[in-house]
Coordinates of C-alpha atoms and ligand atoms in Angstrom, one line a residue:
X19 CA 24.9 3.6 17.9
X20 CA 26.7 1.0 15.9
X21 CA 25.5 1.2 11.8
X22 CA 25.5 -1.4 9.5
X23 CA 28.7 -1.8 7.0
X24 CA 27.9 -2.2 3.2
X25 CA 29.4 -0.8 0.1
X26 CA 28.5 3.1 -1.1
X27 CA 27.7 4.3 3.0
X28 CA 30.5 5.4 5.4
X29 CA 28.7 4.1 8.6
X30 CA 30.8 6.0 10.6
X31 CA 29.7 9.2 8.7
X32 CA 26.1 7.8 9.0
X33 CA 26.2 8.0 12.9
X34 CA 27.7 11.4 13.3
X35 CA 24.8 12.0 10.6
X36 CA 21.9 10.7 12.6
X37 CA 23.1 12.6 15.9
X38 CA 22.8 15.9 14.1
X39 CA 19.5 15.2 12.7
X40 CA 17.7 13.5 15.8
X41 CA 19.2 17.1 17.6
X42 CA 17.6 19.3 14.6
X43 CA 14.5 17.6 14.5
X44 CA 14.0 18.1 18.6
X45 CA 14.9 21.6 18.0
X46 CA 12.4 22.3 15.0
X47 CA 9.9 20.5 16.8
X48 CA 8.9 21.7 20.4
X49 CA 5.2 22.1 20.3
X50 CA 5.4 18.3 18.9
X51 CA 7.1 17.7 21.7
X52 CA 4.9 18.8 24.0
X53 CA 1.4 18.0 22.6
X54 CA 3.5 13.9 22.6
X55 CA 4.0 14.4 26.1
X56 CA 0.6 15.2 26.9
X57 CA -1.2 12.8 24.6
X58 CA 0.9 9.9 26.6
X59 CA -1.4 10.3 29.6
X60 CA -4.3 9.3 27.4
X61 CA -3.3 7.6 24.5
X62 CA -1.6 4.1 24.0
X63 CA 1.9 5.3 23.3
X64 CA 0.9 8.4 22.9
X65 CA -1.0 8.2 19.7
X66 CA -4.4 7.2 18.9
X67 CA -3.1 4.7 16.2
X68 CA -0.4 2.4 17.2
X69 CA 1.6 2.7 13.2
X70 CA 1.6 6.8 14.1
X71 CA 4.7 5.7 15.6
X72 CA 6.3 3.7 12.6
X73 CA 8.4 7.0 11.8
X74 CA 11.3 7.1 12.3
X75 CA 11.3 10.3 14.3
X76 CA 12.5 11.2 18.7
X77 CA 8.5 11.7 18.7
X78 CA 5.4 12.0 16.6
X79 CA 5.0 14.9 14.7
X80 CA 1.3 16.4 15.0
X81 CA 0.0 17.9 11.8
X82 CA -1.9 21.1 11.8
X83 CA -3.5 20.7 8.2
X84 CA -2.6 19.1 4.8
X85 CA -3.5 20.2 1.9
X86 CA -2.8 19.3 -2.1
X87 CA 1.2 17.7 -1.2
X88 CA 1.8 20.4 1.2
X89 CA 2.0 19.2 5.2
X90 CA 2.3 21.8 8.0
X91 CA 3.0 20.4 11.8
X92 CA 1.9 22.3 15.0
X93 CA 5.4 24.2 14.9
X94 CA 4.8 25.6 11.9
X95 CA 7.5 23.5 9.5
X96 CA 6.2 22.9 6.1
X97 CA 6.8 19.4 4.3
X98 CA 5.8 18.5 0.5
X99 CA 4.2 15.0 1.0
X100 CA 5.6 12.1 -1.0
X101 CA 3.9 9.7 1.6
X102 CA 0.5 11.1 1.3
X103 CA -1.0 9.0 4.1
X104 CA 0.4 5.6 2.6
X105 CA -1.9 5.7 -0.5
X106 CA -5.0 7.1 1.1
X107 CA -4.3 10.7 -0.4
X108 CA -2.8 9.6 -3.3
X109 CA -4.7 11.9 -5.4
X110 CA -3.4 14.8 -2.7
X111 CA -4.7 15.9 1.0
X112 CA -8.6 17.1 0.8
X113 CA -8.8 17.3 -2.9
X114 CA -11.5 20.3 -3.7
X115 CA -13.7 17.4 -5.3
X116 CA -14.0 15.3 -1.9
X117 CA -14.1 18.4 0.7
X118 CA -17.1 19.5 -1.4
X119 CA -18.7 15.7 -1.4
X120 CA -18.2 15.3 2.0
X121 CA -19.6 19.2 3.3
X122 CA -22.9 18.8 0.5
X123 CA -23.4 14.5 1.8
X124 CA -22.8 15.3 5.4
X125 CA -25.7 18.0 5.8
X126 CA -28.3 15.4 4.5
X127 CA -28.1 12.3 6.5
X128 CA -24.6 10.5 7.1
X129 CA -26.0 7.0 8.1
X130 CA -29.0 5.2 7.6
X131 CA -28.7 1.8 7.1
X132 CA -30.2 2.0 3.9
X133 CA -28.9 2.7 0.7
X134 CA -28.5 6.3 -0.6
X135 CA -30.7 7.2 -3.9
X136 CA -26.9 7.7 -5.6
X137 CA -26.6 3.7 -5.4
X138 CA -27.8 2.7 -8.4
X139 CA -25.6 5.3 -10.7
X140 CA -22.6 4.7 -8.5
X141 CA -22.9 0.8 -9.3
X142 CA -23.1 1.6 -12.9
X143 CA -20.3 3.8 -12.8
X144 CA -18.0 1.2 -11.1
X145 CA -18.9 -1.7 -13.3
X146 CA -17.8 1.2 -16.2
X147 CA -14.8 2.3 -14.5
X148 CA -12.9 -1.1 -13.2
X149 CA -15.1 -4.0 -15.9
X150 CA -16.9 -6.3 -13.4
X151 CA -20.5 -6.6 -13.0
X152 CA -21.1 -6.5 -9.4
X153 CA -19.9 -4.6 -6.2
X154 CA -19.9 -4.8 -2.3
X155 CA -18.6 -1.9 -0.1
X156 CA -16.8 -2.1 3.1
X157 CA -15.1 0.5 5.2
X158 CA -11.5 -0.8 5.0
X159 CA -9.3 -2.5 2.4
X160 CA -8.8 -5.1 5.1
X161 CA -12.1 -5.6 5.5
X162 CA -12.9 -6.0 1.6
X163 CA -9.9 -8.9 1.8
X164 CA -11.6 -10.7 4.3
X165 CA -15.1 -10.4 2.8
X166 CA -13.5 -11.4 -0.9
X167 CA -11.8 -14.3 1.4
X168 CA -14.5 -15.6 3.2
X169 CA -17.3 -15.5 -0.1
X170 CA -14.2 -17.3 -2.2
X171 CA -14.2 -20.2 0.7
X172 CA -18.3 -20.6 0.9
X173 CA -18.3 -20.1 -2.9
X174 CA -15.9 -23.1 -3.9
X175 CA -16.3 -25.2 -1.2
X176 CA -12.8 -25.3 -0.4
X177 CA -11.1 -24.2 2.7
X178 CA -7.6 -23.3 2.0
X179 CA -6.4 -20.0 0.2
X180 CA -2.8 -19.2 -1.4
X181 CA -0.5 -16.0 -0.8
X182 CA 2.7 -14.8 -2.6
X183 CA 5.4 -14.7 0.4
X184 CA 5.9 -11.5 2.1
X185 CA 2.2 -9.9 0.9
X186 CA 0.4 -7.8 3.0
X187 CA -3.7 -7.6 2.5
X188 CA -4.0 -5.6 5.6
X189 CA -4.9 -7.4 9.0
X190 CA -6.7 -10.4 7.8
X191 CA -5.5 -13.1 10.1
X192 CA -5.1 -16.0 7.5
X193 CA -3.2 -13.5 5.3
X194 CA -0.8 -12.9 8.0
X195 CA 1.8 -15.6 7.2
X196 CA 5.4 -16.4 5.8
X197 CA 6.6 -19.1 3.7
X198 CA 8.5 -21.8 5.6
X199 CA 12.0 -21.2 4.6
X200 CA 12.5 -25.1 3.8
X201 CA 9.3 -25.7 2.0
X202 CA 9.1 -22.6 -0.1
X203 CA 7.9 -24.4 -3.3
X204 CA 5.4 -26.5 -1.3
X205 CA 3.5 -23.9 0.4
X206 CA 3.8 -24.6 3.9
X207 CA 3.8 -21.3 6.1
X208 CA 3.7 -20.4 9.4
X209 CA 2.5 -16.9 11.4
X210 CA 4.3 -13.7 10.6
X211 CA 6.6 -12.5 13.3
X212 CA 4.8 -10.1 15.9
X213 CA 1.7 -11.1 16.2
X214 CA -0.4 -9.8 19.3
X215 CA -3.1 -11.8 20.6
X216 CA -4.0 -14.4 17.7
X217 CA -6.7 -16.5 19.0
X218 CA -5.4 -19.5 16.5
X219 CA -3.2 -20.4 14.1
X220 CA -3.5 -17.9 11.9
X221 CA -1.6 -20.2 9.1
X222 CA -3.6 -23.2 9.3
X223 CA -5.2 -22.7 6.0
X224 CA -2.4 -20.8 4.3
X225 CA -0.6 -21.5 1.5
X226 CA 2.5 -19.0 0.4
X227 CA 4.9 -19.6 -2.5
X228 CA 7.4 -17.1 -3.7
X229 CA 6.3 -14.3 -6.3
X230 CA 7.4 -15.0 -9.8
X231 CA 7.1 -18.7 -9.5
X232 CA 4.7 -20.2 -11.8
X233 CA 5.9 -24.1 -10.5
X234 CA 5.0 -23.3 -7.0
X235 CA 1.7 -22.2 -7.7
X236 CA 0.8 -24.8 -9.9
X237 CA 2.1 -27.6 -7.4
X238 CA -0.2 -26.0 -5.3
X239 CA -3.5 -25.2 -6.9
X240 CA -3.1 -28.8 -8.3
X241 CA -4.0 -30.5 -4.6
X242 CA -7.7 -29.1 -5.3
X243 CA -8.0 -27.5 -2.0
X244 CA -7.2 -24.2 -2.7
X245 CA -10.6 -21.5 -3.1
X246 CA -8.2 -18.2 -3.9
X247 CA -5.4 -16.9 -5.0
X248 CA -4.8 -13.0 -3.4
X249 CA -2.0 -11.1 -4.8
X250 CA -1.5 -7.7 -5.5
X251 CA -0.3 -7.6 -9.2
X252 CA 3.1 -5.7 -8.0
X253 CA 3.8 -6.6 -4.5
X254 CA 4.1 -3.1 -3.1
X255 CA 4.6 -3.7 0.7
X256 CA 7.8 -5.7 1.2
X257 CA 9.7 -3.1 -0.8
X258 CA 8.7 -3.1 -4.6
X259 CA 8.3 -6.2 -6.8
X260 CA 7.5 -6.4 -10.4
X261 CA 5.9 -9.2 -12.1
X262 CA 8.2 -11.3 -14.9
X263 CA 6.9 -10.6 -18.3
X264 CA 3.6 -13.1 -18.2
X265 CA 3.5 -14.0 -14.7
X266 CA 0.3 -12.3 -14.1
X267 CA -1.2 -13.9 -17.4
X268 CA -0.1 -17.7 -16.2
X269 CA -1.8 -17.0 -12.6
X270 CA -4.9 -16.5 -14.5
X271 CA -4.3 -19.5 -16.7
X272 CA -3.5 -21.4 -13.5
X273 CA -6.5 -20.6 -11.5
X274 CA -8.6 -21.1 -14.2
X275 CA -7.7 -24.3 -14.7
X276 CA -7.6 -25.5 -10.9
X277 CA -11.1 -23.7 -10.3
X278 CA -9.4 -21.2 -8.3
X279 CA -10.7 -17.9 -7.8
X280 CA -8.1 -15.2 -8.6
X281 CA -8.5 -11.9 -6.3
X282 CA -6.7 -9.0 -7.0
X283 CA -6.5 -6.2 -4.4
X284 CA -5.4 -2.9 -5.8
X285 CA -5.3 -1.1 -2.8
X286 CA -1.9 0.2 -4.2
X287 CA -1.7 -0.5 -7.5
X288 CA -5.0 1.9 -8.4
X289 CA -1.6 4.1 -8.5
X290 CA -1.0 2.2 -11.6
X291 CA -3.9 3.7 -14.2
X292 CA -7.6 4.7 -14.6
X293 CA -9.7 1.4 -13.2
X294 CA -6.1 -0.2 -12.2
X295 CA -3.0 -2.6 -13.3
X296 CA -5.0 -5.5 -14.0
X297 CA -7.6 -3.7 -16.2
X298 CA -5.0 -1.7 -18.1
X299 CA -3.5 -4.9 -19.0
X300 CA -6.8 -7.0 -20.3
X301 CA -6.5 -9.1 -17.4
X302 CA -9.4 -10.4 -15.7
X303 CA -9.8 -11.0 -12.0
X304 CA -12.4 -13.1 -10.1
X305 CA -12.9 -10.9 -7.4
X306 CA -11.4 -7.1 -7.4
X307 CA -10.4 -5.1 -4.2
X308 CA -9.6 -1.8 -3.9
X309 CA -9.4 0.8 -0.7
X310 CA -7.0 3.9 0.8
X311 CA -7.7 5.9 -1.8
X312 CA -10.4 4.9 -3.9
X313 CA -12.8 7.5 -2.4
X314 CA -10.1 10.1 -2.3
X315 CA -9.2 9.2 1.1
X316 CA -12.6 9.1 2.9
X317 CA -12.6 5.6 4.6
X318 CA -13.9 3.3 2.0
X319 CA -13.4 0.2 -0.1
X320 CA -15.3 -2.0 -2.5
X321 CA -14.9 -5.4 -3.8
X322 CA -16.2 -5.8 -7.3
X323 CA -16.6 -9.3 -8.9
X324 CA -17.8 -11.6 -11.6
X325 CA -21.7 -12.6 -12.8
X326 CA -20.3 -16.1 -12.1
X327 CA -18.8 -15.5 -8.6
X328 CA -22.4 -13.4 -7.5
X329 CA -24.1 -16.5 -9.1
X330 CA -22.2 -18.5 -6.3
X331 CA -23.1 -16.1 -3.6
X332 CA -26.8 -16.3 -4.1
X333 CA -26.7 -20.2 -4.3
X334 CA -24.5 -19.7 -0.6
X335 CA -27.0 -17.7 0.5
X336 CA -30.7 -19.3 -0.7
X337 CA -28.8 -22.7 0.6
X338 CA -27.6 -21.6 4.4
X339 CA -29.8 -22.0 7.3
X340 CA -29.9 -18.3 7.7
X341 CA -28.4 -16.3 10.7
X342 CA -25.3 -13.8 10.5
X343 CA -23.3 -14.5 7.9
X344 CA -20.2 -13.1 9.9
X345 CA -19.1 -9.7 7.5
X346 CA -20.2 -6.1 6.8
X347 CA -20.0 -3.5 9.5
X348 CA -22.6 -0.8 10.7
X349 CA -20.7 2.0 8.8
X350 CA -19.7 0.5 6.0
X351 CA -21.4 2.3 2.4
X352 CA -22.2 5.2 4.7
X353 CA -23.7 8.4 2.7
X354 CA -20.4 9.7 3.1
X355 CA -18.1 7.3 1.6
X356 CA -20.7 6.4 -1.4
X357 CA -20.8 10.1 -2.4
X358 CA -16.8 10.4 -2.0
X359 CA -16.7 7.6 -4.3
X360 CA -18.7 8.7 -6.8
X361 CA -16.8 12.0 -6.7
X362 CA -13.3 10.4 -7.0
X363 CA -14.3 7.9 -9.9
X364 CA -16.1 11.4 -11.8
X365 CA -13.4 14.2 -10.8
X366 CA -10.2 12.8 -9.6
X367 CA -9.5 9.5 -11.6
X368 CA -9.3 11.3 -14.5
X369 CA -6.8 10.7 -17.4
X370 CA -5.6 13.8 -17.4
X371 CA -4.9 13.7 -13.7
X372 CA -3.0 10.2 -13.8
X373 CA -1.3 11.3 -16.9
X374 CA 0.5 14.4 -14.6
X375 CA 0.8 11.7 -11.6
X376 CA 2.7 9.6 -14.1
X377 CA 4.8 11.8 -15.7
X378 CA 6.0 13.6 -12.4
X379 CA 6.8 9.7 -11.1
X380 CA 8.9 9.1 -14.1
X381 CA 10.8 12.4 -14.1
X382 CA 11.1 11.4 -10.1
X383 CA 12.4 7.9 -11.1
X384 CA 14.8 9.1 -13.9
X385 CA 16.5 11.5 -11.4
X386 CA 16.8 9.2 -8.7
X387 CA 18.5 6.9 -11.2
X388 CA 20.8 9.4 -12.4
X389 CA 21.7 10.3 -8.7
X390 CA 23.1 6.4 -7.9
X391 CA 24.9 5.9 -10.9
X392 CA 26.7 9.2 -10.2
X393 CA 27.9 7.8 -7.1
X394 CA 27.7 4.3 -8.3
X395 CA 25.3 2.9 -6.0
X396 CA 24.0 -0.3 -7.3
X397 CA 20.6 0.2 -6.2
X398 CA 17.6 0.5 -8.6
X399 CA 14.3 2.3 -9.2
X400 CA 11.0 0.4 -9.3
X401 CA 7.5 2.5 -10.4
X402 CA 4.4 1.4 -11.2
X403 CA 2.4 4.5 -12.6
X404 CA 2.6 7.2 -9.6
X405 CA 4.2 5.0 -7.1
X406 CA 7.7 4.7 -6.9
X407 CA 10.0 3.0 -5.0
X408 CA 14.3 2.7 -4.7
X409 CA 16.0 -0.2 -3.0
X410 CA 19.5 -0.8 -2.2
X411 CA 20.4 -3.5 -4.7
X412 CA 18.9 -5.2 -7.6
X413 CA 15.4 -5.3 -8.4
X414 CA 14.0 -8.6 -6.4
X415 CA 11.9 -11.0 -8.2
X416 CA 10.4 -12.4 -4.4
X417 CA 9.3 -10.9 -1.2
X418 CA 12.2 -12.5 0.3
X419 CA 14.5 -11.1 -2.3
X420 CA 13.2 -7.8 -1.5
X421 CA 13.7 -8.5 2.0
X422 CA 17.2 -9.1 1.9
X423 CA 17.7 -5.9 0.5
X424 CA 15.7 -4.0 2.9
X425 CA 18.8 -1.7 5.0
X426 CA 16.6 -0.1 8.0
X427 CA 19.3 2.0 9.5
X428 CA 20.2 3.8 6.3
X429 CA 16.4 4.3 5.5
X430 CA 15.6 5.8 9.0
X431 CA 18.7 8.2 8.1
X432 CA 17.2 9.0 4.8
X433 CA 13.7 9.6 6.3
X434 CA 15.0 11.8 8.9
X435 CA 17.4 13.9 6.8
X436 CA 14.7 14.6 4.4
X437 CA 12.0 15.5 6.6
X438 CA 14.6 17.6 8.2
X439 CA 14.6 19.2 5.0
X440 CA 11.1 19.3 4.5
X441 CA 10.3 16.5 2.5
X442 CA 8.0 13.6 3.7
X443 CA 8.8 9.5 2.5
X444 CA 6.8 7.2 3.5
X445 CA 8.4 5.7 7.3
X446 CA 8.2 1.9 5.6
X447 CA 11.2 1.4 3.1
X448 CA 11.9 4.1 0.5
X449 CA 8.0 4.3 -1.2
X450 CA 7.0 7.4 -2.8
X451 CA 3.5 8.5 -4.2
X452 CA 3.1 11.9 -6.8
X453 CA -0.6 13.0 -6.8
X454 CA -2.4 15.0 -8.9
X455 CA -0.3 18.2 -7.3
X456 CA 2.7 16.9 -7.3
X457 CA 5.2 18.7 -10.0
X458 CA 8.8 18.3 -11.0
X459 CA 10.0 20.8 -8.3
X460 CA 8.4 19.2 -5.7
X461 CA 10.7 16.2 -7.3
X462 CA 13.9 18.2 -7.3
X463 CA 13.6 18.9 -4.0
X464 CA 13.5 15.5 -2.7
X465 CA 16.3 14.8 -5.5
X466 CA 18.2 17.8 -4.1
X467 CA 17.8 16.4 -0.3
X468 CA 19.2 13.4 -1.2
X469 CA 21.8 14.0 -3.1
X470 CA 23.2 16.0 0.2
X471 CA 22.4 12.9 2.0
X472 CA 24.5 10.8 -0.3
X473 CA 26.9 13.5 -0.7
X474 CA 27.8 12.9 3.3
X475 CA 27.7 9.6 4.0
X476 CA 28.5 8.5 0.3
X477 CA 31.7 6.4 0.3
X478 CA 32.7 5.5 -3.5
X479 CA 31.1 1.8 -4.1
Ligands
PLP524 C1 -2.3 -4.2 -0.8 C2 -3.0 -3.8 0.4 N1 -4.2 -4.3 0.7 C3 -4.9 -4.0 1.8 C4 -4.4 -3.1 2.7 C5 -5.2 -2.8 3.9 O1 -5.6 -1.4 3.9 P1 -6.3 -0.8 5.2 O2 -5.2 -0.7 6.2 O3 -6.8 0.5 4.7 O4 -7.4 -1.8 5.6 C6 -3.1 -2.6 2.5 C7 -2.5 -1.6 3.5 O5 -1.4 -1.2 3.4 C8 -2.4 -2.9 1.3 O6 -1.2 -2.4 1.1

């Protein structure tokens, strides 16, 4: 196989490299081996969700359990978890708070289509916890987006909604979209890349304009046709981006004035600090969205928003001729997810808990710094709170910035030498979560791993 050439990596010594590991992984993992031979006679390549095969490995890799950061797979190989399901154990695998929510909920009725008598308290504890008024529960983080889309639409009349290029908001169709390269200032955008089996143009009523750019989103909003803005507050899924100092504060400033309504989805960021980025930071969303691990990794999300925006429901709603209003699904606020919510927001998102979660990220982050400029790799560190993040270059200030940096035969190496080594990164870019559990030697190890990495393919830069 033929490896990309940049500074800092032999790519010659990066081939020899991946040989050796793809051999050691097939030897470590036999019973993984067979269970993926087998579960290809019944499963759509082999696995019963199609991203099981994002990593970068010969062939899945079944777990037996997980528990706290520690993974163990079917041959018996331990891992310490820095992936932790991509956010949705965040706080760690089957913390003892959520096992003992789910065993106590599940013996006393899992479904009803009604709500559960702990409604009322949770509500009050989530206007507490994140500072808006009123809530709506959905089973997904996707399917929150989509709700939070479709109310913005109906509530402001307008059909058209705006996206930072390169987001990700989970499989919402109109979010789905890239910024047309010669228009980037203007909006225009067209379908992402990949799609399978749109039924329309998925960018007909999409706006995207780079992160970071103010302009953009003003020339914009300032047409009148846009209902929402939906970033995440650090774009966390094309590599990491940071906000510029006041970006965040002139989006709000901007959608105010334009009569845009701003949603912020915190599916990652909740990583960030007790009730998330935005609230940390005095800023004030329209609509809030948060999933993955918000109910400790029990499939659940919410959508929390403003007396103003659930004044602008119930006018939709007492105005409409009636019929299905074309959200909400069967399961979603199950008894299940409402009483692992209420036992992450009281147990597990805890200051004390994202104090260690912060403090193991930054001792994580400091190392992994130290470890490039040792070998003088110009690459850089992002975090925001226990979420973590290295890239081969400078920090971007866009998605396509970040994109440009993004080096996927070099990740694959790293992902496989580590896990080799017993230490799990998440299979997209270089992302890594520290839960509750996670502690500095966990850290070290990953630091050690990679500084063997870097140690044999490092070339000086
Ligand atoms: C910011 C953000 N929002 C929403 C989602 C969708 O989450 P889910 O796949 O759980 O619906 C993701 C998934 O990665 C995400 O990163």
């Amino acid at each position: 196989m033929n490896y990309s050439r940049r500074p800092g990596i032999d790519s010659e010594a990066l081939s020899r490299l991946v040989a050796r590991e793809v051999g050691s992984f097939r030897a470590a993992h036999r019973e993984s081996a067979r269970l993926a031979q087998s579960s290809a006679a019944h499963w759509l390549g082999g696995v019963p969700m199609h991203w099981m095969r994002d990593w970068n490995t010969p062939h899945p890799l079944f777990v037996r359990r997980a528990q706290g950061v520690d993974v163990e797979d079917v041959d018996g190989n331990r891992y310490i978890d820095f992936c932790l399901g991509d956010t949705g154990a965040m706080f760690g695998h089957s913390p003892p708070a959520i096992a003992r929510a789910l065993a106590e909920a599940g013996a006393s009725g899992i479904t009803a289509m009604l709500p559960a008598e702990r409604v009322a308290r949770l509500g009050e504890k989530l206007s507490g916890l994140f500072g808006l008024p009123f809530w709506q529960m959905t089973q997904t983080a996707t399917d929150a987006n989509r709700s939070a889309l479709r109310w913005a639409r109906a509530v402001t009349g307008r059909p058209r909604i705006l996206v930072f290029d390169g987001c990700y908001h989970g499989t919402v169709d109109e979010t789905l979209v890239r910024a047309l390269p010669d228009l980037k200032d203007k909006g225009g955008t067209r379908a992402r890349a990949g799609l399978i089996g749109t039924s329309h143009d998925v960018s007909a009523a999409t706006d995207a304009v780079p992160f970071n750019d103010a302009a953009a989103v003003e020339k914009v909003l300032a047409r009148g046709r846009t209902a929402a803005l939906i970033a995440e507050p650090v774009m966390t899924n094309i590599g990491m981006v940071l906000p510029d100092e006041g970006f965040l504060e002139r989006m709000r400033e901007l959608t105010r004035r334009h009569g845009v309504l701003l949603i912020i989805d915190e599916t990652h960021t909740l990583s960030s600090a007790r009730g998330g980025y935005v609230r940390a930071r005095n800023l004030e969303s329209d609509i809030w969205v948060c999933g993955k691990a918000i109910a400790g990794g029990m499939p659940c999300a919410v959508f929390g928003f403003t007396a103003a925006v659930e004044e602008g429901m119930r006018r939709v709603q007492r105005d409409r001729a009636g019929g299905h209003s074309g959200m909400g699904t069967t399961l979603s606020a199950n008894a299940l997810a409402l009483a692992c919510l209420e036992a992450c927001i009281d147990e597990i998102m805890t200051p004390a808990n994202y104090q260690v979660m912060h403090e193991c990220a930054a001792y994580l982050s400091e190392g992994l710094g130290r470890l490039f400029a040792a070998r003088e790799l110009p690459w850089h560190v992002s975090r925001v709170g226990a979420r973590l993040e290295f890239g081969f270059g400078k920090p971007p200030r866009t998605g396509a910035e970040s994109e440009l940096l993004a080096w996927p035969d070099l990740e694959h190496a790293i992902h496989l030498f580590l896990l080799n080594r017993g230490v799990l990164l998440t299979p997209f870019h270089n992302m890594m979560l520290c839960s509750p559990v996670t502690t500095t030697v966990h850290a070290d190890r990953l630091l050690q791993a990679l500084q063997e990495f870097l140690h044999e393919v490092g070339s000086r830069a």
